[in-house]
Amino acid sequence: MSILRKVIPNCPLSADIVLVSSDRHRFGTHCRNLGEFTGGFPVDIAPVNGEDVPMPGLDSKALALFLQYVHHHRQPDLSGVCFESLSQLAEAVEKYDVYSATEICKVHMRSHVENHCVEVFQYASKHGYRKLMDDAAKIAVQKKYLNSRIAGVCIRPDLQSAWVRTFPLGHYEPRADLRLFSMQSRYTDYWLGLFSDCYDEPPPVLHPGGTPDCKFWRKFRNVVVSQVRRELTIFSTFDKIVEDAEHHLKDCRHCGICARKWTERVARQHGIGECMTPFTSFLY
């Protein structure tokens, strides 16, 4: 049997219950504290006949953090905690209703949204944090994760029916929330539509003889479109892309006018990232 660990070395209470982490580390703690500081353990919880109580989903680092929130003790500093341990802790304090920790865990989960947008989206959608869900979705859709990875984590455990959706490359995800899938598809369509001005060339400026364009325009257009990325930064860099490609127009004045109209139209979209329709508004 492994050594019994204590997270608060000078705690005056005797351990009367043992919690076991997913990596099989044993922690002694107190029934009284579990009942007092959580909503997930009964207030009058009694020792379980000396049996260890497994804590699935919490490795030793996360369980040690969790137990610090159920003591009359200074709460831990989460700023240096790795994302894996933080995400386990954040789920555990939600599951066991450790209300003293839910908000601070949400704050720190938000700080990881840039690098872990899919995991943060899953956490936020599971626990009803709509603003955090919006922030994660906005980042994920720019990284092309929304169609596959985020759709794949939208699982409703209360659904018994098996829903099947085809993803790119033939990937399937069973038991998914169809409502979130539908919302995700509409959000993706909305996102792709933001960039239509970058891909759709403006109406032509008639050349001498009434022709809509000259032989130089096609090459210019193809070069511009090939450099467009569906990222919000494109609205501030599109003019530079056009400028760098203008030599393909061979000083054609009429095509130059059309190119400037294209640039002006895209420039009007600058700042659209700040006023994007949030992901949760697509819920119905």
mmCIF file of C-alpha atoms in Angstrom:
data_model
loop_
_atom_site.group_PDB
_atom_site.id
_atom_site.type_symbol
_atom_site.label_atom_id
_atom_site.label_comp_id
_atom_site.label_asym_id
_atom_site.label_seq_id
_atom_site.Cartn_x
_atom_site.Cartn_y
_atom_site.Cartn_z
ATOM 1 C CA MET A 1 0.000 0.000 0.000
ATOM 2 C CA SER A 2 1.391 3.414 -0.936
ATOM 3 C CA ILE A 3 2.293 6.103 1.599
ATOM 4 C CA LEU A 4 -0.556 8.284 2.830
ATOM 5 C CA ARG A 5 0.044 11.880 1.786
ATOM 6 C CA LYS A 6 -1.154 15.077 3.473
ATOM 7 C CA VAL A 7 -1.605 18.307 1.519
ATOM 8 C CA ILE A 8 -1.607 20.526 4.632
ATOM 9 C CA PRO A 9 1.322 19.336 6.776
ATOM 10 C CA ASN A 10 0.279 21.113 9.988
ATOM 11 C CA CYS A 11 -3.439 20.429 9.758
ATOM 12 C CA PRO A 12 -4.713 19.716 13.309
ATOM 13 C CA LEU A 13 -7.424 17.322 12.120
ATOM 14 C CA SER A 14 -6.783 13.605 11.873
ATOM 15 C CA ALA A 15 -7.347 11.964 8.508
ATOM 16 C CA ASP A 16 -10.452 9.806 8.603
ATOM 17 C CA ILE A 17 -10.924 9.172 4.886
ATOM 18 C CA VAL A 18 -8.495 8.354 2.073
ATOM 19 C CA LEU A 19 -8.918 9.658 -1.469
ATOM 20 C CA VAL A 20 -6.947 8.013 -4.267
ATOM 21 C CA SER A 21 -5.831 9.850 -7.388
ATOM 22 C CA SER A 22 -6.000 8.397 -10.880
ATOM 23 C CA ASP A 23 -2.258 7.674 -10.706
ATOM 24 C CA ARG A 24 -2.814 5.797 -7.399
ATOM 25 C CA HIS A 25 -1.456 8.282 -4.891
ATOM 26 C CA ARG A 26 -3.305 8.166 -1.572
ATOM 27 C CA PHE A 27 -4.298 11.344 0.279
ATOM 28 C CA GLY A 28 -5.610 11.458 3.809
ATOM 29 C CA THR A 29 -8.279 14.071 4.421
ATOM 30 C CA HIS A 30 -11.307 14.780 6.575
ATOM 31 C CA CYS A 31 -14.965 13.880 6.167
ATOM 32 C CA ARG A 32 -15.949 17.008 8.056
ATOM 33 C CA ASN A 33 -14.104 19.282 5.631
ATOM 34 C CA LEU A 34 -15.445 17.503 2.570
ATOM 35 C CA GLY A 35 -18.958 17.993 3.852
ATOM 36 C CA GLU A 36 -18.374 21.621 4.808
ATOM 37 C CA PHE A 37 -16.510 22.918 1.760
ATOM 38 C CA THR A 38 -18.243 21.014 -1.026
ATOM 39 C CA GLY A 39 -21.756 20.371 -2.198
ATOM 40 C CA GLY A 40 -20.836 17.027 -3.693
ATOM 41 C CA PHE A 41 -20.104 15.210 -0.437
ATOM 42 C CA PRO A 42 -22.773 14.768 2.270
ATOM 43 C CA VAL A 43 -22.290 16.992 5.317
ATOM 44 C CA ASP A 44 -22.474 13.930 7.577
ATOM 45 C CA ILE A 45 -20.308 11.724 5.374
ATOM 46 C CA ALA A 46 -18.853 8.853 7.354
ATOM 47 C CA PRO A 47 -15.609 6.946 6.779
ATOM 48 C CA VAL A 48 -16.096 4.135 4.293
ATOM 49 C CA ASN A 49 -15.045 1.216 6.515
ATOM 50 C CA GLY A 50 -11.407 1.989 5.933
ATOM 51 C CA GLU A 51 -11.790 1.645 2.171
ATOM 52 C CA ASP A 52 -9.995 4.075 -0.097
ATOM 53 C CA VAL A 53 -12.230 6.324 -2.191
ATOM 54 C CA PRO A 54 -11.117 6.664 -5.832
ATOM 55 C CA MET A 55 -11.210 10.120 -7.418
ATOM 56 C CA PRO A 56 -11.346 9.426 -11.180
ATOM 57 C CA GLY A 57 -10.221 12.243 -13.407
ATOM 58 C CA LEU A 58 -7.826 13.706 -10.831
ATOM 59 C CA ASP A 59 -4.142 12.842 -10.921
ATOM 60 C CA SER A 60 -2.011 13.437 -7.833
ATOM 61 C CA LYS A 61 -1.173 17.045 -8.725
ATOM 62 C CA ALA A 62 -4.798 17.954 -9.376
ATOM 63 C CA LEU A 63 -6.094 16.091 -6.315
ATOM 64 C CA ALA A 64 -3.564 17.867 -4.088
ATOM 65 C CA LEU A 65 -4.822 21.205 -5.408
ATOM 66 C CA PHE A 66 -8.424 20.117 -4.947
ATOM 67 C CA LEU A 67 -7.858 19.201 -1.298
ATOM 68 C CA GLN A 68 -6.282 22.579 -0.556
ATOM 69 C CA TYR A 69 -9.670 24.110 -1.325
ATOM 70 C CA VAL A 70 -11.371 21.965 1.319
ATOM 71 C CA HIS A 71 -9.252 23.116 4.242
ATOM 72 C CA HIS A 72 -9.197 26.211 6.441
ATOM 73 C CA HIS A 73 -6.002 27.247 4.717
ATOM 74 C CA ARG A 74 -4.668 29.734 2.192
ATOM 75 C CA GLN A 75 -5.837 28.748 -1.268
ATOM 76 C CA PRO A 76 -3.197 27.662 -3.789
ATOM 77 C CA ASP A 77 -1.664 29.912 -6.432
ATOM 78 C CA LEU A 78 -2.867 28.551 -9.785
ATOM 79 C CA SER A 79 -0.820 30.872 -11.985
ATOM 80 C CA GLY A 80 1.994 28.362 -12.463
ATOM 81 C CA VAL A 81 -0.141 25.234 -12.707
ATOM 82 C CA CYS A 82 0.082 23.358 -16.010
ATOM 83 C CA PHE A 83 -3.038 23.228 -18.138
ATOM 84 C CA GLU A 84 -3.570 19.488 -17.662
ATOM 85 C CA SER A 85 -3.747 19.802 -13.875
ATOM 86 C CA LEU A 86 -5.767 23.012 -14.073
ATOM 87 C CA SER A 87 -8.375 21.496 -16.373
ATOM 88 C CA GLN A 88 -8.743 18.456 -14.104
ATOM 89 C CA LEU A 89 -9.147 20.737 -11.095
ATOM 90 C CA ALA A 90 -11.657 22.954 -12.908
ATOM 91 C CA GLU A 91 -13.812 19.945 -13.755
ATOM 92 C CA ALA A 92 -13.572 18.544 -10.226
ATOM 93 C CA VAL A 93 -14.641 21.751 -8.469
ATOM 94 C CA GLU A 94 -17.654 21.913 -10.781
ATOM 95 C CA LYS A 95 -18.509 18.260 -10.202
ATOM 96 C CA TYR A 96 -18.232 18.455 -6.410
ATOM 97 C CA ASP A 97 -19.605 22.012 -6.064
ATOM 98 C CA VAL A 98 -16.517 23.557 -4.494
ATOM 99 C CA TYR A 99 -17.899 27.055 -4.903
ATOM 100 C CA SER A 100 -14.830 28.751 -3.434
ATOM 101 C CA ALA A 101 -12.829 27.474 -6.418
ATOM 102 C CA THR A 102 -15.180 27.568 -9.415
ATOM 103 C CA GLU A 103 -14.691 31.227 -10.342
ATOM 104 C CA ILE A 104 -10.924 31.313 -9.920
ATOM 105 C CA CYS A 105 -10.634 28.139 -11.999
ATOM 106 C CA LYS A 106 -12.732 29.750 -14.706
ATOM 107 C CA VAL A 107 -10.441 32.794 -14.686
ATOM 108 C CA HIS A 108 -7.370 30.623 -15.142
ATOM 109 C CA MET A 109 -9.035 28.463 -17.795
ATOM 110 C CA ARG A 110 -9.722 31.679 -19.710
ATOM 111 C CA SER A 111 -6.016 32.519 -19.574
ATOM 112 C CA HIS A 112 -5.313 29.319 -21.549
ATOM 113 C CA VAL A 113 -7.959 29.853 -24.223
ATOM 114 C CA GLU A 114 -5.453 30.907 -26.891
ATOM 115 C CA ASN A 115 -3.478 27.650 -26.772
ATOM 116 C CA HIS A 116 -6.222 25.262 -25.629
ATOM 117 C CA CYS A 117 -9.329 26.656 -27.283
ATOM 118 C CA VAL A 118 -10.962 23.268 -27.902
ATOM 119 C CA GLU A 119 -10.550 22.038 -24.322
ATOM 120 C CA VAL A 120 -11.681 25.396 -22.934
ATOM 121 C CA PHE A 121 -14.702 25.334 -25.254
ATOM 122 C CA GLN A 122 -15.638 21.888 -23.956
ATOM 123 C CA TYR A 123 -15.315 23.028 -20.339
ATOM 124 C CA ALA A 124 -17.288 26.237 -20.954
ATOM 125 C CA SER A 125 -20.095 24.554 -22.885
ATOM 126 C CA LYS A 126 -20.423 21.830 -20.249
ATOM 127 C CA HIS A 127 -20.777 24.292 -17.380
ATOM 128 C CA GLY A 128 -22.710 27.082 -19.064
ATOM 129 C CA TYR A 129 -19.996 29.735 -19.333
ATOM 130 C CA ARG A 130 -21.324 31.379 -22.465
ATOM 131 C CA LYS A 131 -18.824 34.244 -22.739
ATOM 132 C CA LEU A 132 -15.913 31.836 -22.387
ATOM 133 C CA MET A 133 -17.519 29.557 -24.966
ATOM 134 C CA ASP A 134 -17.737 32.510 -27.364
ATOM 135 C CA ASP A 135 -14.074 33.388 -26.822
ATOM 136 C CA ALA A 136 -12.925 29.811 -27.400
ATOM 137 C CA ALA A 137 -15.074 29.359 -30.505
ATOM 138 C CA LYS A 138 -13.779 32.591 -32.029
ATOM 139 C CA ILE A 139 -10.198 31.364 -31.702
ATOM 140 C CA ALA A 140 -10.967 27.813 -32.790
ATOM 141 C CA VAL A 141 -12.771 28.779 -35.964
ATOM 142 C CA GLN A 142 -9.734 30.767 -37.078
ATOM 143 C CA LYS A 143 -7.612 27.669 -36.590
ATOM 144 C CA LYS A 144 -10.031 25.475 -38.546
ATOM 145 C CA TYR A 145 -10.751 23.309 -35.499
ATOM 146 C CA LEU A 146 -14.452 24.025 -35.221
ATOM 147 C CA ASN A 147 -15.615 21.563 -37.873
ATOM 148 C CA SER A 148 -13.807 18.582 -36.425
ATOM 149 C CA ARG A 149 -12.361 18.887 -32.938
ATOM 150 C CA ILE A 150 -14.929 21.183 -31.330
ATOM 151 C CA ALA A 151 -17.795 19.330 -32.974
ATOM 152 C CA GLY A 152 -16.248 16.147 -31.633
ATOM 153 C CA VAL A 153 -16.293 17.308 -28.003
ATOM 154 C CA CYS A 154 -19.897 18.530 -28.039
ATOM 155 C CA ILE A 155 -21.112 15.428 -26.219
ATOM 156 C CA ARG A 156 -24.360 15.332 -24.249
ATOM 157 C CA PRO A 157 -24.105 12.460 -21.720
ATOM 158 C CA ASP A 158 -27.885 12.424 -21.290
ATOM 159 C CA LEU A 159 -28.484 11.527 -24.921
ATOM 160 C CA GLN A 160 -29.086 7.830 -25.426
ATOM 161 C CA SER A 161 -29.549 7.925 -29.155
ATOM 162 C CA ALA A 162 -26.487 7.622 -31.337
ATOM 163 C CA TRP A 163 -26.093 10.515 -33.733
ATOM 164 C CA VAL A 164 -23.544 10.144 -36.501
ATOM 165 C CA ARG A 165 -21.972 12.983 -38.373
ATOM 166 C CA THR A 166 -19.418 12.772 -41.152
ATOM 167 C CA PHE A 167 -16.368 14.932 -40.606
ATOM 168 C CA PRO A 168 -13.512 15.712 -43.015
ATOM 169 C CA LEU A 169 -11.368 12.688 -43.865
ATOM 170 C CA GLY A 170 -14.181 10.297 -42.993
ATOM 171 C CA HIS A 171 -14.047 10.856 -39.225
ATOM 172 C CA TYR A 172 -17.201 9.988 -37.282
ATOM 173 C CA GLU A 173 -18.246 11.140 -33.849
ATOM 174 C CA PRO A 174 -21.106 9.236 -32.148
ATOM 175 C CA ARG A 175 -23.567 10.497 -29.550
ATOM 176 C CA ALA A 176 -23.036 14.129 -30.402
ATOM 177 C CA ASP A 177 -25.383 16.978 -29.534
ATOM 178 C CA LEU A 178 -27.200 17.587 -32.807
ATOM 179 C CA ARG A 179 -28.295 21.040 -31.702
ATOM 180 C CA LEU A 180 -24.694 22.119 -31.161
ATOM 181 C CA PHE A 181 -23.708 20.581 -34.496
ATOM 182 C CA SER A 182 -26.360 22.619 -36.276
ATOM 183 C CA MET A 183 -25.263 25.748 -34.431
ATOM 184 C CA GLN A 184 -21.634 25.005 -35.217
ATOM 185 C CA SER A 185 -22.412 24.653 -38.921
ATOM 186 C CA ARG A 186 -24.242 27.972 -38.992
ATOM 187 C CA TYR A 187 -21.431 29.676 -37.094
ATOM 188 C CA THR A 188 -18.871 28.259 -39.512
ATOM 189 C CA ASP A 189 -20.914 29.449 -42.479
ATOM 190 C CA TYR A 190 -21.138 32.893 -40.884
ATOM 191 C CA TRP A 191 -17.370 32.927 -40.328
ATOM 192 C CA LEU A 192 -16.591 31.938 -43.907
ATOM 193 C CA GLY A 193 -18.965 34.605 -45.172
ATOM 194 C CA LEU A 194 -16.941 37.336 -43.461
ATOM 195 C CA PHE A 195 -14.203 36.835 -46.019
ATOM 196 C CA SER A 196 -16.331 36.905 -49.159
ATOM 197 C CA ASP A 197 -15.121 40.426 -50.006
ATOM 198 C CA CYS A 198 -11.541 39.152 -50.012
ATOM 199 C CA TYR A 199 -12.281 36.356 -52.467
ATOM 200 C CA ASP A 200 -14.942 37.939 -54.662
ATOM 201 C CA GLU A 201 -13.441 40.458 -57.039
ATOM 202 C CA PRO A 202 -15.361 43.714 -57.535
ATOM 203 C CA PRO A 203 -17.409 44.497 -60.656
ATOM 204 C CA PRO A 204 -15.120 45.146 -63.622
ATOM 205 C CA VAL A 205 -14.181 48.571 -64.925
ATOM 206 C CA LEU A 206 -14.864 48.561 -68.656
ATOM 207 C CA HIS A 207 -11.830 48.848 -70.869
ATOM 208 C CA PRO A 208 -11.689 50.564 -74.274
ATOM 209 C CA GLY A 209 -14.027 48.758 -76.620
ATOM 210 C CA GLY A 210 -16.324 47.715 -73.749
ATOM 211 C CA THR A 211 -14.335 44.670 -72.636
ATOM 212 C CA PRO A 212 -14.672 43.917 -68.893
ATOM 213 C CA ASP A 213 -10.978 43.283 -68.273
ATOM 214 C CA CYS A 214 -7.685 42.655 -69.966
ATOM 215 C CA LYS A 215 -5.331 39.704 -70.054
ATOM 216 C CA PHE A 216 -3.389 40.962 -67.040
ATOM 217 C CA TRP A 217 -6.288 40.900 -64.576
ATOM 218 C CA ARG A 218 -6.611 37.111 -64.275
ATOM 219 C CA LYS A 219 -2.970 36.690 -63.204
ATOM 220 C CA PHE A 220 -3.270 39.566 -60.722
ATOM 221 C CA ARG A 221 -6.500 38.186 -59.235
ATOM 222 C CA ASN A 222 -5.095 34.678 -58.844
ATOM 223 C CA VAL A 223 -2.001 35.976 -57.039
ATOM 224 C CA VAL A 224 -4.114 38.037 -54.634
ATOM 225 C CA VAL A 225 -6.614 35.286 -53.837
ATOM 226 C CA SER A 226 -3.861 32.706 -53.302
ATOM 227 C CA GLN A 227 -2.506 34.792 -50.415
ATOM 228 C CA VAL A 228 -5.811 35.373 -48.647
ATOM 229 C CA ARG A 229 -6.135 33.523 -45.340
ATOM 230 C CA ARG A 230 -9.328 33.260 -43.337
ATOM 231 C CA GLU A 231 -7.840 35.097 -40.387
ATOM 232 C CA LEU A 232 -8.949 38.437 -38.979
ATOM 233 C CA THR A 233 -5.558 39.972 -39.747
ATOM 234 C CA ILE A 234 -6.355 39.778 -43.467
ATOM 235 C CA PHE A 235 -8.514 42.904 -43.221
ATOM 236 C CA SER A 236 -5.477 44.970 -42.235
ATOM 237 C CA THR A 237 -3.003 43.305 -44.616
ATOM 238 C CA PHE A 238 -5.124 42.945 -47.753
ATOM 239 C CA ASP A 239 -4.007 46.316 -49.142
ATOM 240 C CA LYS A 240 -0.365 45.191 -48.933
ATOM 241 C CA ILE A 241 -1.186 41.959 -50.776
ATOM 242 C CA VAL A 242 -2.833 43.957 -53.563
ATOM 243 C CA GLU A 243 0.020 46.447 -53.684
ATOM 244 C CA ASP A 244 2.623 43.694 -54.014
ATOM 245 C CA ALA A 245 0.657 42.068 -56.858
ATOM 246 C CA GLU A 246 -0.083 45.231 -58.853
ATOM 247 C CA HIS A 247 2.983 44.820 -61.058
ATOM 248 C CA HIS A 248 1.070 42.008 -62.794
ATOM 249 C CA LEU A 249 -1.352 44.634 -64.152
ATOM 250 C CA LYS A 250 1.391 46.192 -66.318
ATOM 251 C CA ASP A 251 0.170 49.750 -65.619
ATOM 252 C CA CYS A 252 -3.324 49.014 -66.955
ATOM 253 C CA ARG A 253 -5.245 52.055 -65.666
ATOM 254 C CA HIS A 254 -8.678 50.412 -65.760
ATOM 255 C CA CYS A 255 -7.579 47.297 -63.878
ATOM 256 C CA GLY A 256 -5.788 49.569 -61.400
ATOM 257 C CA ILE A 257 -9.101 51.309 -60.653
ATOM 258 C CA CYS A 258 -10.731 47.932 -60.082
ATOM 259 C CA ALA A 259 -7.889 46.877 -57.765
ATOM 260 C CA ARG A 260 -8.318 50.038 -55.673
ATOM 261 C CA LYS A 261 -12.064 49.395 -55.367
ATOM 262 C CA TRP A 262 -11.291 45.887 -54.161
ATOM 263 C CA THR A 263 -8.902 47.233 -51.521
ATOM 264 C CA GLU A 264 -11.385 49.881 -50.360
ATOM 265 C CA ARG A 265 -14.185 47.344 -50.036
ATOM 266 C CA VAL A 266 -12.101 45.014 -47.875
ATOM 267 C CA ALA A 267 -10.789 47.924 -45.781
ATOM 268 C CA ARG A 268 -14.350 48.685 -44.698
ATOM 269 C CA GLN A 269 -14.352 45.300 -42.941
ATOM 270 C CA HIS A 270 -11.419 46.314 -40.719
ATOM 271 C CA GLY A 271 -12.332 45.858 -37.055
ATOM 272 C CA ILE A 272 -14.989 43.255 -37.795
ATOM 273 C CA GLY A 273 -13.346 40.916 -35.289
ATOM 274 C CA GLU A 274 -14.427 43.115 -32.406
ATOM 275 C CA CYS A 275 -18.067 43.065 -33.497
ATOM 276 C CA MET A 276 -18.367 39.440 -34.642
ATOM 277 C CA THR A 277 -21.646 37.765 -33.807
ATOM 278 C CA PRO A 278 -20.874 35.529 -30.795
ATOM 279 C CA PHE A 279 -21.056 31.766 -31.109
ATOM 280 C CA THR A 280 -23.810 31.373 -28.512
ATOM 281 C CA SER A 281 -26.153 33.648 -30.454
ATOM 282 C CA PHE A 282 -26.510 30.788 -32.940
ATOM 283 C CA LEU A 283 -28.162 28.620 -30.289
ATOM 284 C CA TYR A 284 -31.861 28.041 -30.805
#
